[in-house]
CSV table of C-alpha atoms in Angstrom, one decimal:
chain,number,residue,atom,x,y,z
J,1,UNK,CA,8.2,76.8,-32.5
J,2,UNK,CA,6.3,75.7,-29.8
J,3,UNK,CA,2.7,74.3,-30.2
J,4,UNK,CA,1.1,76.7,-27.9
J,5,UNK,CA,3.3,79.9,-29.2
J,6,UNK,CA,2.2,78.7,-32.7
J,7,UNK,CA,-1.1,79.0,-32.0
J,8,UNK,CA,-1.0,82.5,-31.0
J,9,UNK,CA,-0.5,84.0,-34.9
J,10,UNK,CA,-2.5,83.0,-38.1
J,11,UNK,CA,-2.0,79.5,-39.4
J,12,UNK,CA,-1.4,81.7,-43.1
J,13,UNK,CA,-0.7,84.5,-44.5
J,14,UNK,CA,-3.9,84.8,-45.9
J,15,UNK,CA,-5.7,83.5,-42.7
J,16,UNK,CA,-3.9,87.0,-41.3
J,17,UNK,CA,-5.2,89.0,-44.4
J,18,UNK,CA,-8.7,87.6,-43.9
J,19,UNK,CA,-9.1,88.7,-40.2
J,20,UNK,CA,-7.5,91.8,-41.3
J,21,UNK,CA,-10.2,92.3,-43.3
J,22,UNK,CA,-12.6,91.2,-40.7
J,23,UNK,CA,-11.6,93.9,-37.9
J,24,UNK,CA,-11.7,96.4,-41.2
J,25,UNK,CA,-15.5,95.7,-42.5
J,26,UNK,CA,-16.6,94.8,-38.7
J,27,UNK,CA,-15.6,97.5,-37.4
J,28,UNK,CA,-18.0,100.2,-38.3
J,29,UNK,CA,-20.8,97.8,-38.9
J,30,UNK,CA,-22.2,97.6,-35.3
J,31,UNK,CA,-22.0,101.0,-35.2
J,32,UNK,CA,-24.2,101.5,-38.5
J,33,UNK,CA,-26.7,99.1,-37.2
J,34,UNK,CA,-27.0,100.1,-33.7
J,35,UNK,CA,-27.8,103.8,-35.0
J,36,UNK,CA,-30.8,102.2,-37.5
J,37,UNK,CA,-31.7,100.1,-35.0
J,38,UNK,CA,-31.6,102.7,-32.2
J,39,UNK,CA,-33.3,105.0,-34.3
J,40,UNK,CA,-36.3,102.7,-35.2
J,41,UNK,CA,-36.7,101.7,-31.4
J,42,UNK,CA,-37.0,105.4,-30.5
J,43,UNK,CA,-39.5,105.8,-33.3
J,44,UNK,CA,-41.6,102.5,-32.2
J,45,UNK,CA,-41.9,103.3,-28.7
J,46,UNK,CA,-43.0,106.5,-29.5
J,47,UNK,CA,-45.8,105.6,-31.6
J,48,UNK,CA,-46.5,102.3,-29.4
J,49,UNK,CA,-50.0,103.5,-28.5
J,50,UNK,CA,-50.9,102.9,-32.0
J,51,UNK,CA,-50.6,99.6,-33.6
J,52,UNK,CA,-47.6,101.0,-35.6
J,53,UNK,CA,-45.4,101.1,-33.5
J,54,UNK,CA,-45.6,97.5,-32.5
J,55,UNK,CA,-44.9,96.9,-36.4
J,56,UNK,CA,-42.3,99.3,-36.4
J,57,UNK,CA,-40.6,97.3,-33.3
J,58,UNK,CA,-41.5,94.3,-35.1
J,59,UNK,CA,-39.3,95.2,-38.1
J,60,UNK,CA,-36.5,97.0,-35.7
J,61,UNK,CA,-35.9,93.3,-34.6
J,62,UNK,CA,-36.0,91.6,-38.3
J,63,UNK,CA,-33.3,93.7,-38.8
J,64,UNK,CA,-31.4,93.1,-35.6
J,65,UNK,CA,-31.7,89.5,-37.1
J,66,UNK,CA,-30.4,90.4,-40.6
J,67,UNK,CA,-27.8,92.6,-39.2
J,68,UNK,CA,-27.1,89.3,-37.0
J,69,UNK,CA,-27.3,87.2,-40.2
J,70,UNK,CA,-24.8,89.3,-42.3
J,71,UNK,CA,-21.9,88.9,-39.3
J,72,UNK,CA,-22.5,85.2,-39.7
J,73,UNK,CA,-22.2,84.8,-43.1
J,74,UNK,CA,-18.8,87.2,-42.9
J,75,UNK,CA,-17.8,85.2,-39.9
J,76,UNK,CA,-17.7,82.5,-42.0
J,77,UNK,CA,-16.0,83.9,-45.2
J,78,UNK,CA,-13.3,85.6,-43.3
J,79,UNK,CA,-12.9,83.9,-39.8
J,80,UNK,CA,-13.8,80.3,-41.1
J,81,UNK,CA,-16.1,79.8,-38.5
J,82,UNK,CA,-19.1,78.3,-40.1
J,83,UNK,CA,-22.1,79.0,-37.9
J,84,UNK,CA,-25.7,76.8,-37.8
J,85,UNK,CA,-28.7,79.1,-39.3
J,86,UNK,CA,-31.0,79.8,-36.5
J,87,UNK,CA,-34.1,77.8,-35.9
J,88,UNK,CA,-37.2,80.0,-38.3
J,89,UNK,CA,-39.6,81.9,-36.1
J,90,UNK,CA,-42.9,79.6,-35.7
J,91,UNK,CA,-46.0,81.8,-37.2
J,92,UNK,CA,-49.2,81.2,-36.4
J,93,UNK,CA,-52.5,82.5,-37.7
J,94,UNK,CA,-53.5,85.6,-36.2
J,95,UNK,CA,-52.2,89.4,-36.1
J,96,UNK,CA,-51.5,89.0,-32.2
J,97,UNK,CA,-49.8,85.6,-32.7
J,98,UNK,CA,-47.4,87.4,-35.5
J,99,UNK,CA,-46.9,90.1,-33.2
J,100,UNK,CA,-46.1,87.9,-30.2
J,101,UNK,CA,-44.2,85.4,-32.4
J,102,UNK,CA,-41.4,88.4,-33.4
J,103,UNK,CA,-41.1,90.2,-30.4
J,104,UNK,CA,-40.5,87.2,-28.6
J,105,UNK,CA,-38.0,86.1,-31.5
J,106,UNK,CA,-35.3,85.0,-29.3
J,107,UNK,CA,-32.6,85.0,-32.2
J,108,UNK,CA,-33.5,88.7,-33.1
J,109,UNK,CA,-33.0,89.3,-29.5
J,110,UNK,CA,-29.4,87.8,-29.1
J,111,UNK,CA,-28.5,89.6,-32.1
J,112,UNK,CA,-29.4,92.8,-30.8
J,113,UNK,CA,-27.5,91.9,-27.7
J,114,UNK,CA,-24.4,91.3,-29.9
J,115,UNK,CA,-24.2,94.4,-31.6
J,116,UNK,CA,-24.6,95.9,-28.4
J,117,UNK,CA,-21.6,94.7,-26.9
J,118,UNK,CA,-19.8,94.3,-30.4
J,119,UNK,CA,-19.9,97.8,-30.8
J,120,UNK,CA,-17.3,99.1,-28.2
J,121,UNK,CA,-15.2,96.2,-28.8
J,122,UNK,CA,-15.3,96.1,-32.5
J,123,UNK,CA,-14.4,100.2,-32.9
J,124,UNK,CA,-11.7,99.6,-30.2
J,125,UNK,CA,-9.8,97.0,-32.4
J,126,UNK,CA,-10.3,98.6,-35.3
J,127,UNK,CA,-8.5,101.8,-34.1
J,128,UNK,CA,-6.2,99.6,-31.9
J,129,UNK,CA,-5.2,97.3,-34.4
J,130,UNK,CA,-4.8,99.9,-37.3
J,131,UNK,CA,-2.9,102.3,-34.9
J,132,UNK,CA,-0.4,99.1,-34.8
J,133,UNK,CA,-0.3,98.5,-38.0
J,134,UNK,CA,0.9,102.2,-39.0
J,135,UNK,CA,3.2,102.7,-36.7
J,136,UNK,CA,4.9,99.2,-36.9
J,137,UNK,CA,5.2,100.1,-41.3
J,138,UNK,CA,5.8,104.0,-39.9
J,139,UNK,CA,8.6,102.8,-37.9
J,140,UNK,CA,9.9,100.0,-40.4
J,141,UNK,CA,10.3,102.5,-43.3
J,142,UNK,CA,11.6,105.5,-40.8
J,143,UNK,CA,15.2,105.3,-42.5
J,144,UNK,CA,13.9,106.3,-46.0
J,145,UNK,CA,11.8,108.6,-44.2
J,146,UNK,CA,15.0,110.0,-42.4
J,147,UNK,CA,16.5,110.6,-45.2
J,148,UNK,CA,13.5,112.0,-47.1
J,149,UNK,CA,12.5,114.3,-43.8
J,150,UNK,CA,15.0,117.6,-43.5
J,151,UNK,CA,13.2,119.1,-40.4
J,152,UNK,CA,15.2,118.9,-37.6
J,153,UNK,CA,15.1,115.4,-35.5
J,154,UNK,CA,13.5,114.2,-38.9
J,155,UNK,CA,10.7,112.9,-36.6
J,156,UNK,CA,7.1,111.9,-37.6
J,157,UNK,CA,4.8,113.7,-35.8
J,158,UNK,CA,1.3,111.0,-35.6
J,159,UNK,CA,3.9,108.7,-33.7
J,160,UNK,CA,6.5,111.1,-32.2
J,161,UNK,CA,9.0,109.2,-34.1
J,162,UNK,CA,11.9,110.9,-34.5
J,163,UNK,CA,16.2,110.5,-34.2
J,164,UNK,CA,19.0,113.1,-35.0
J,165,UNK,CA,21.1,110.3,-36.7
J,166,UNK,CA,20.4,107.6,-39.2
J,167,UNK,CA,21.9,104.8,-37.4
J,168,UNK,CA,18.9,106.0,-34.9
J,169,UNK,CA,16.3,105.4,-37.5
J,170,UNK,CA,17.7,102.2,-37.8
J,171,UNK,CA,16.5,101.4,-34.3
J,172,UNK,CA,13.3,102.5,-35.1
J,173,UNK,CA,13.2,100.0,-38.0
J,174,UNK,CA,13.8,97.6,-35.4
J,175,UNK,CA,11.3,98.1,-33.6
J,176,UNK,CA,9.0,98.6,-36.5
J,177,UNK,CA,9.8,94.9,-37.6
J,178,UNK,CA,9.6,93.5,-33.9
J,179,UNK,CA,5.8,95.3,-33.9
J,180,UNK,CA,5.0,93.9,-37.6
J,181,UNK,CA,6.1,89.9,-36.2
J,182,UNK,CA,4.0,90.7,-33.4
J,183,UNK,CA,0.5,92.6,-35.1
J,184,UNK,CA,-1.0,89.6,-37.0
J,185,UNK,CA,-0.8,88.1,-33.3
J,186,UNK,CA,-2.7,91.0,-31.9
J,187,UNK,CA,-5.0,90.4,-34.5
J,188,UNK,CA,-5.4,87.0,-34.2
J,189,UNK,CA,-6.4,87.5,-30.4
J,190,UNK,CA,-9.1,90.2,-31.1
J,191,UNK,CA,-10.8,87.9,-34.0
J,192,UNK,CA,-10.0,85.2,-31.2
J,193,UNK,CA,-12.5,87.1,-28.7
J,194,UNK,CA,-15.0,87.7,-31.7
J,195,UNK,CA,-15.2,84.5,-32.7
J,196,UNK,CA,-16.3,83.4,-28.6
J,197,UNK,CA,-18.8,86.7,-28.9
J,198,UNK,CA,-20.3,85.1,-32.4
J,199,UNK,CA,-20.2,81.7,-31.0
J,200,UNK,CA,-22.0,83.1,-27.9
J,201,UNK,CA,-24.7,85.7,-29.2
J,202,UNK,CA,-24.7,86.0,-33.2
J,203,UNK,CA,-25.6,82.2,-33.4
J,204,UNK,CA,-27.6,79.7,-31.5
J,205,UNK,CA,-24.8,77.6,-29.6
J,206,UNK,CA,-25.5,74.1,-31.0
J,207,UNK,CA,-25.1,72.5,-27.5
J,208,UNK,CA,-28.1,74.7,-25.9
J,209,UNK,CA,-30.4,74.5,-29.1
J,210,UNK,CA,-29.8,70.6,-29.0
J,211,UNK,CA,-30.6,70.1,-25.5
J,212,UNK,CA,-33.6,72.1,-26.3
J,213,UNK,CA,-34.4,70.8,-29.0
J,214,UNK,CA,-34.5,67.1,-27.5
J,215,UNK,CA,-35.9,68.6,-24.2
J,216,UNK,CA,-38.9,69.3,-26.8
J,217,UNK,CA,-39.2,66.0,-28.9
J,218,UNK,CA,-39.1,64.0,-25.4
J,219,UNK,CA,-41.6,66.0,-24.0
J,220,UNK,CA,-43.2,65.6,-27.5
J,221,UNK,CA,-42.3,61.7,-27.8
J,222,UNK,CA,-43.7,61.3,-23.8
J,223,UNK,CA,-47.3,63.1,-25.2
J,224,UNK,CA,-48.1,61.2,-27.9
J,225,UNK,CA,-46.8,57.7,-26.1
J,226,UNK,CA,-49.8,58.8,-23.0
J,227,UNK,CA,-51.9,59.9,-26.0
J,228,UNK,CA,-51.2,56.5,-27.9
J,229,UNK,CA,-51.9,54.6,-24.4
J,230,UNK,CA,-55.2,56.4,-23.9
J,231,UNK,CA,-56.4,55.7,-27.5
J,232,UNK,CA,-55.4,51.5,-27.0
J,233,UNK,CA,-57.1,51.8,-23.5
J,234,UNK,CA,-60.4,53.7,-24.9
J,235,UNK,CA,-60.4,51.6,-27.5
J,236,UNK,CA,-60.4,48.3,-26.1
J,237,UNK,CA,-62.9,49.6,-23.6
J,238,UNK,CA,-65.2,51.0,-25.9
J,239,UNK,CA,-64.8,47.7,-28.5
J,240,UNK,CA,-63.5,44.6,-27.8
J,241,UNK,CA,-63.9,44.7,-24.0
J,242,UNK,CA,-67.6,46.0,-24.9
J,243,UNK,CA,-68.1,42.6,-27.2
J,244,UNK,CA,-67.0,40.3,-25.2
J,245,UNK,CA,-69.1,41.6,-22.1
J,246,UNK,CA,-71.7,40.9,-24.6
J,247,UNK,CA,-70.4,37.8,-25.1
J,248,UNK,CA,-70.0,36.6,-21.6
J,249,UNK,CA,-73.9,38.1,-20.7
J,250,UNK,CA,-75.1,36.3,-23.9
J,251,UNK,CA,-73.4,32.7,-22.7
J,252,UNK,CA,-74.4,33.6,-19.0
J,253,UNK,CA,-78.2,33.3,-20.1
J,254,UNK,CA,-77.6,30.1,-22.2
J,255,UNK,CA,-76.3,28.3,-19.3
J,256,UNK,CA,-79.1,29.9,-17.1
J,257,UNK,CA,-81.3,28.1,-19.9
J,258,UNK,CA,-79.8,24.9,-19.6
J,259,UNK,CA,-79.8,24.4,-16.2
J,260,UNK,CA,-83.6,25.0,-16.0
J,261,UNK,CA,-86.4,21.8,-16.5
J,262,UNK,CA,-87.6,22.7,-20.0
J,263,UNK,CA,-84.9,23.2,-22.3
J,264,UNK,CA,-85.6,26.2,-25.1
J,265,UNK,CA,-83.3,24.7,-27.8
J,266,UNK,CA,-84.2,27.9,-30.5
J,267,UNK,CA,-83.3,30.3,-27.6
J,268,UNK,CA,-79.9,28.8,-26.4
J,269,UNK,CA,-79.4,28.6,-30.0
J,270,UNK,CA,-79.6,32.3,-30.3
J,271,UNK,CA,-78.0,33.4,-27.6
J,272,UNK,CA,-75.4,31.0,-28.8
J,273,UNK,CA,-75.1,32.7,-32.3
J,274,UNK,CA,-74.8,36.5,-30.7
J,275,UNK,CA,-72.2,35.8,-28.8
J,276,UNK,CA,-70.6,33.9,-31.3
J,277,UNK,CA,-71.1,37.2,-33.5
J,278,UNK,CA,-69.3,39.2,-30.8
J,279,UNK,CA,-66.4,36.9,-30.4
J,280,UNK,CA,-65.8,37.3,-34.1
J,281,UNK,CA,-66.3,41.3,-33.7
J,282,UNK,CA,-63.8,41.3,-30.6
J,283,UNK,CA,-61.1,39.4,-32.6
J,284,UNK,CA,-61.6,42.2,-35.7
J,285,UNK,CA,-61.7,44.9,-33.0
J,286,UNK,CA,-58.5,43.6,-31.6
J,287,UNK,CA,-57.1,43.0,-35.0
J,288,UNK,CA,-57.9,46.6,-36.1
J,289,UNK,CA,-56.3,47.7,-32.8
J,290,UNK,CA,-53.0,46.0,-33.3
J,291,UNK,CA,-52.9,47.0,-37.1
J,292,UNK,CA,-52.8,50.5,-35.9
J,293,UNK,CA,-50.3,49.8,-33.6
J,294,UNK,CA,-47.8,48.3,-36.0
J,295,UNK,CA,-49.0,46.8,-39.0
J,296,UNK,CA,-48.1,42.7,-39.8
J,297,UNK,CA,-47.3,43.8,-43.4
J,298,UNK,CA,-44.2,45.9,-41.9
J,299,UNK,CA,-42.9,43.2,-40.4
J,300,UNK,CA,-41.7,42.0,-44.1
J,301,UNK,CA,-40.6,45.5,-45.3
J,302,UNK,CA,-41.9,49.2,-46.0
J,303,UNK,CA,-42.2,48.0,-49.7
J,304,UNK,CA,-44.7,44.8,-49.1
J,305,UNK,CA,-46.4,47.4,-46.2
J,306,UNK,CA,-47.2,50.5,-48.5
J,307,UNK,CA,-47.9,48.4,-51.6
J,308,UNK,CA,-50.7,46.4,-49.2
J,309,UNK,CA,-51.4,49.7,-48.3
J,310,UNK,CA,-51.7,51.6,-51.3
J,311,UNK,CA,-53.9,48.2,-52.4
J,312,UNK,CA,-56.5,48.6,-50.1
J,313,UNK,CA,-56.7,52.7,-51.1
J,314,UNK,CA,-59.9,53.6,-52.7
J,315,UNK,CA,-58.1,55.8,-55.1
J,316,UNK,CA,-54.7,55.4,-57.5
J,317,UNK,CA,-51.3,55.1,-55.5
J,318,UNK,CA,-48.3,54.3,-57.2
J,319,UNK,CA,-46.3,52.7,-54.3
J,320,UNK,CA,-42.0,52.9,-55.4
J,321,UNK,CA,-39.5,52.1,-52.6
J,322,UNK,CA,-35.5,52.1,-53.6
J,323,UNK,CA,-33.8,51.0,-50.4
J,324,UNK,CA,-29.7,50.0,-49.9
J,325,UNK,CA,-30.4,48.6,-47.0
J,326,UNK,CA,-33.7,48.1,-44.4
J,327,UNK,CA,-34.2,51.1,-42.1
J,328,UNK,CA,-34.8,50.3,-38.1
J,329,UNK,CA,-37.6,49.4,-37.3
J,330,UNK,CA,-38.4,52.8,-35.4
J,331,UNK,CA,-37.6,54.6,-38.6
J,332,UNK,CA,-40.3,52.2,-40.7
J,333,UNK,CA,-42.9,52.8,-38.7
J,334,UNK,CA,-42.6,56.5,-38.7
J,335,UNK,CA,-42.6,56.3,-41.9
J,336,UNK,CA,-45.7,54.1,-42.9
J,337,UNK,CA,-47.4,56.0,-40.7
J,338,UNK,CA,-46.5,58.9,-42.3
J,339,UNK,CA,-47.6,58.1,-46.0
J,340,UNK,CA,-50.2,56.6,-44.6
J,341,UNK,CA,-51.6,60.3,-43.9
J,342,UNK,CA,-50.6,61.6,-46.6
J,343,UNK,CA,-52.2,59.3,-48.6
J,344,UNK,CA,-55.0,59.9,-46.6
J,345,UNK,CA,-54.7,63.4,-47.6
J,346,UNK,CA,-54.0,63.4,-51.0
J,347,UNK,CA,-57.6,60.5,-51.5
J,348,UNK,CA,-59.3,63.9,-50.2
J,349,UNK,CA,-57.2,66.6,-51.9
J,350,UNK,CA,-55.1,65.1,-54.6
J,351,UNK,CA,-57.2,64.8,-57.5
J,352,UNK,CA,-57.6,60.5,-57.1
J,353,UNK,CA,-54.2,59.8,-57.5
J,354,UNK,CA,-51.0,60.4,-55.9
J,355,UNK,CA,-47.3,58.8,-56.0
J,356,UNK,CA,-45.3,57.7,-52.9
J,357,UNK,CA,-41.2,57.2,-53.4
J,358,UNK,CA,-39.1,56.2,-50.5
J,359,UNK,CA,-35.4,56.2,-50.9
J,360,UNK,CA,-32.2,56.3,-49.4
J,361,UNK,CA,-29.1,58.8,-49.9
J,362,UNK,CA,-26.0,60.2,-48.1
J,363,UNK,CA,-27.6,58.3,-44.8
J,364,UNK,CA,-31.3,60.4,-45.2
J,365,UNK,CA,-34.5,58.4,-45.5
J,366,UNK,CA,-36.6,60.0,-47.3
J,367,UNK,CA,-40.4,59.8,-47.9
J,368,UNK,CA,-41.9,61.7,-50.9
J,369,UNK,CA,-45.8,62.0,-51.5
J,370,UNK,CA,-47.1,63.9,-55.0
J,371,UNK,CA,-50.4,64.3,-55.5
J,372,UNK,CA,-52.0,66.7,-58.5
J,373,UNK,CA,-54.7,68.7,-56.5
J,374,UNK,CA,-55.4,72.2,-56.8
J,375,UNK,CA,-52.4,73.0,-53.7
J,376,UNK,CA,-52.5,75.2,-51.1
J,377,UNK,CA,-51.3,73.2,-48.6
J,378,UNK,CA,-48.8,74.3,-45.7
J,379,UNK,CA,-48.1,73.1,-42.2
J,380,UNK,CA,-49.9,75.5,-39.6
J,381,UNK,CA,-50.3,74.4,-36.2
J,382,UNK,CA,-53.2,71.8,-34.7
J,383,UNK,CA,-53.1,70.5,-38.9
J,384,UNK,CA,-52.2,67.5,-40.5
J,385,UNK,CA,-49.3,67.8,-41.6
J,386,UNK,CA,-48.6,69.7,-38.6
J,387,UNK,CA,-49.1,66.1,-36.6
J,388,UNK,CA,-46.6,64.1,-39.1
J,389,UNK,CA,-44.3,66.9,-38.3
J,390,UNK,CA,-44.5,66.2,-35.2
J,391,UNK,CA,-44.4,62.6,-35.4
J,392,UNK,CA,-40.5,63.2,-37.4
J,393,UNK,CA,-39.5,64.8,-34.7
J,394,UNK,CA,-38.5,62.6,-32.3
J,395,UNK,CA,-36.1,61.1,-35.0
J,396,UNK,CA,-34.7,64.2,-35.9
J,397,UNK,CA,-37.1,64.3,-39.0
J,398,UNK,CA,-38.3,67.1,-41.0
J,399,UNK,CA,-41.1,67.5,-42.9
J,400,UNK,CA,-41.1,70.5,-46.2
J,401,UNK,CA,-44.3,70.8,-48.6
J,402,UNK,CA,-44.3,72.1,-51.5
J,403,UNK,CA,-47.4,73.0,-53.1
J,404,UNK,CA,-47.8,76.2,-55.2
J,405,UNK,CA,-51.7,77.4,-56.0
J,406,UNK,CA,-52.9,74.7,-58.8
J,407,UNK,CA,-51.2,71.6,-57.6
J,408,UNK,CA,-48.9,69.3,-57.8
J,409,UNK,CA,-48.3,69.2,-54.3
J,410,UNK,CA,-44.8,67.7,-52.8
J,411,UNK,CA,-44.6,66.5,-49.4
J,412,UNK,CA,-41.1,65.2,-48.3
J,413,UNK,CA,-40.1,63.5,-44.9
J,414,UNK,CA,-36.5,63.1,-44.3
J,415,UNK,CA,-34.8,60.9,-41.2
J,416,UNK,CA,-31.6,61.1,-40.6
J,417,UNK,CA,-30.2,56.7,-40.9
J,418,UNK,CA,-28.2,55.6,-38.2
J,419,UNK,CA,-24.4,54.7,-39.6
């Protein structure tokens, strides 16, 4: 058969069965949910002027979501079209920020736009489809009908089928098996349609959410390169620069000294010595300064870097790296920097000790950081870990926390290693 024909019908019999199934359960779904979900609208604008409607809205759209959420999963049992879990809705403190933060939940909102326009469509293939379906195995088994039927014209009347002779039913039987080849093809093109609608509405297109999602760590990355330059540019200004200005005024008055008649050897001495003490305070400044901005001990490998820096902690680190293979150097200095603030965090919060594991699986970097305070912690915005998250970013790194009330508390970096 022809390629393009071929495509037209099921790869399998049970490929046919299972989007069968799918016009079957999908049918009257959308309907169900856009009734509850109608219902609760009506409901939350009326009672908008108080703040429960708002709440009520609030939850009409988690369940748009969940409604959104259950076609998904289905989509993926029966049409084997695995779809990407949307992106969670970003809470913030604050009753207005929650409010804001789910009516503005833009995947609760494309849901409820896809059961809007999946309800027409899915009740019409429903019917249509089962309407084909019965009268393709109506017609197919006419001729035991025929013979079963003693009305006269032995016809069926949901179909109008019908013939005065048996050799006519076996026309109809025909045409019922022409209709029965033909059906899982309908099918096929009415799952074909759902699966551009779920691919469109019921989950985020990967494409868009990418380019969003970079369009977000580039604007991120460009920020905290302007913020980096501003820090080296303040800092040299307000230290190094500052010392040897020092310096230069301090030599400026020794050679004013020297050049006079009488020659105060104790005072040129003195002068000599400051500025001597700022030259040494420049170089620390501008040691300090490059430190920050990428540490020597990196240049010989995370494990030599966080063991220096877990050496020069005023509390106990247990520094453990398991690496196949060195990470880029990109990926090593997100991730010092990272444990670095976490150590940071747990010498405050972690009960004097913590542990810091970085490893490599299935292509993942990952960064772990234990520390047995009383927990608590979580990532809320303008925070710490807040910042590292933002820092992964970028790489495509994510950041999770664990850390239930009374400790210990897990933090875990992971960034995806280039193949």
């Amino acid at each position: 058969m022809n390629p393009t024909l071929r495509s037209l019908w099921p790869a399998t019999p049970r490929q046919a069965l299972r989007e069968t199934a799918w016009l079957a359960i999908t049918g009257p779904l959308p309907l169900l949910s856009t009734v509850l979900l109608l219902a609760g609208t009506a409901v939350g604008i009326a009672l908008t002027p108080v703040l429960a409607g708002l709440l009520i809205l609030t939850g009409v759209l988690r369940g748009a979501r969940l409604f959104g959420g259950l076609h998904r999963r289905l989509a993926a049992k029966l049409l084997n079209l695995p779809l990407p879990p949307p992106p969670r809705t970003d809470l913030a403190p604050g009753l207005w920020n929650w409010l804001t933060a789910r009516l503005g939940d833009r995947t609760a909102w494309r849901s409820v736009a896809y059961l809007l326009v999946r309800l027409p469509f899915g009740l019409l293939a429903m019917i249509g489809s089962g309407a084909l379906g019965f009268f393709g195995l109506a017609s197919f088994t006419y001729p035991l009908t025929w013979l079963l039927e003693t009305r006269p014209g032995h016809g069926l009347p949901v179909f109008n089928i019908g013939s005065f002779s048996w050799l006519g039913s076996l026309g109809w039987c025909l045409l019922g098996i022409a209709v029965l080849t033909v059906w899982p093809a309908a099918v096929h093109l009415l799952t074909g349609v759902d699966r551009l609608l779920l691919r469109a509405l019921a989950g985020d297109p990967g494409l868009r959410e990418r380019v969003r999602f970079l369009e977000e760590t580039r604007a991120t990355a460009l920020d905290e390169a302007a913020e980096q330059l501003r820090r080296i540019e303040r800092d040299l200004h307000d230290g190094a620069q500052a010392q040897l200005v020092a310096m230069a005024m301090k030599l400026g008055l020794a050679k004013e000294e020297l050049a006079t008649e009488t020659v105060d050897l104790d005072q040129i001495r003195t002068l000599v010595d400051t500025a001597h003490s700022n030259a040494k305070q420049a170089l620390v400044e501008l040691r300090d300064l490059a430190r920050g901005i990428h540490p020597a001990a990196l240049d010989k490998g995370l494990s030599l870097a966080l063991s220096t820096l877990a050496s020069s902690a005023d509390f106990s680190a247990t520094v453990s790296v398991e690496l196949s293979r060195r990470p880029p150097p990109s990926l090593e200095t997100i991730v010092y920097f990272a444990a670095a603030e976490l150590m940071t965090n747990a010498s405050k919060h972690g009960a004097g000790r913590c542990t810091v594991l970085v490893e490599d699986r299935e292509d993942v970097l990952r960064l772990t950081v234990v520390d047995h305070g009383p927990g608590g912690a979580a990532i809320i915005p303008g925070g710490g870990l807040s910042g590292i998250a933002e820092r992964l970013r970028p790489a495509d790194g994510e950041l999770t926390v664990s850390s239930p009330n009374g400790g210990p508390t897990v933090v875990t970096a992971t960034l995806p290693l280039p193949r």
